[in-house]
Amino acid sequence: MAEAPEHPNLIFILPDRQRRDTLACYGNDWIQVPHLNGLAEESFVFDHCYVTQAVCCPSRSSIMCGLYPVDAGMPVNRHILPTRVRTIAEMLSGDYHTGYIGKWHLGDEILAQHGFDEWVASCDQWWAEYTTRALCSQFSPYHHWLVENGFEPDARHPGGKTFSAGFRANLPAGYQMATYLGEQAAGFIERNMQRPFVLYVSSVEPHPPFTGPYNALYDPETLPVDETFRTYPEGHSLFNRIRAEFWMQAVHDGGFDLTTEMGWRRMRANYYGCVSIVDGMVGRILGALNDAGLRDNTIVVFTSDHGEMVGTHAQVEMRTPYEASSRVPLLVRVPWLTGSQQRVGGNFSQIDFVPTLLDLLGQPVPAHLPGESRADVLQGRADLSENDVVIQHNGIGDRDLTSAASSHTMAPERVRQLNWLKTVPWRSVVTSDRWKLTLCVADQGELFDLNADPSETTNLFDRPEQRDRVRWMAARLRLWQETVGDRAPLPGV
């Protein structure tokens, strides 16, 4: 093990909705992501990395602040990260220069904030949530760059017109948002190569509308799919069953007819094409790091804020503790700790990101953080074999879950039932022996043996022989609640 640099750099790469099964190290040997696969060959590869909540804003608040979503004031989307809540950038010493590039999704998208010295925004659609009228009429640098390159905005905006998601997604590869962010990150690296820095880069891709310049890269007819692709989750919670019912009779707003198998397959194939766009961004960032001579003293982290069902269990989006939604890729390259791929078994929660990264950077870890540093795992002094992780959902105030469809045939009463159910909080625990329990006061519980049933096909919650297991797993959830001050109601079991 080599000695760590005095002030190592950090680059944290965060795509939106990237599933775990999008890399060769997680079993996908056919997807075209050479840069990500190359990074994995030099990194710690975490087998079981879980988000704190499979929704954008809540998850991102945990990644950036090291707090559970409720404590960060971000229980659902469309909230503003409070000024009292510190990000990792605000926890660093003055030795570090900081940058944030891309999708923020924690409020006031285009405004530099929360300890970041440099800020390059790329999203313009959330202006209705900005905190001042003056901000609402401003545009991101990405918007201005597209205009300078001759593209004409097509969507309503208080400042005039902006680019819709559909317009942006169908741009040539050289003008995709991820491509632009990769170039901006390269510029940041070149400008700051003489001083320690921390840089976060967050792409929208592979987020919907699941279309782009690489739509023809993967053949939908021969595309490998998972065991539960388009499979109704019989015996699972009512919430998950109604969601599957809805999507099996809907047209996705990206134009995919999900009443047919080919509609689902085209959506999945296009999704993987969007992942290949992310790979290009990663390649540009890693290339700039090499060109600057900074590879050996820079930590590189690649993960996602959550996954995407995109057909698994006949569902779209996330908002569920299913593995395809809540378990994400995690690569951590620390050149002085390893030069080749090392697998990290056990469960890792993204609540541990901030303390772990601060520790690796040689910075003090604030005592108020509920997570803990896992730097000792990377240093070979500990492991994750006894680690439980908790996934939560806090639905009140979240949007209509049918809004991502352009049309559907579900009865209005059934739609109301779906949206009522999503308002009720639930909590899930994945125990160290790889069992998952989900509890909700208004719905059927779910219990999966992830060892024998990694695809989560059979709900064992009501099996008499599992009653004791459910009880002691529920006790572990309640102990977690007591430890972190979580007040979500849980049913008796």
CSV table of C-alpha atoms in Angstrom, one decimal, residues 64 95 113 191 323 339 421:
chain,number,residue,atom,x,y,z
A,64,MET,CA,-23.9,15.5,-0.8
A,95,ASP,CA,-6.9,23.9,1.2
A,113,GLN,CA,-24.1,27.6,-3.6
A,191,ARG,CA,-7.4,25.3,-14.7
A,323,GLU,CA,-32.8,-4.0,-6.5
A,339,GLY,CA,-3.9,-0.5,-9.1
A,421,LEU,CA,-50.5,4.4,-1.6
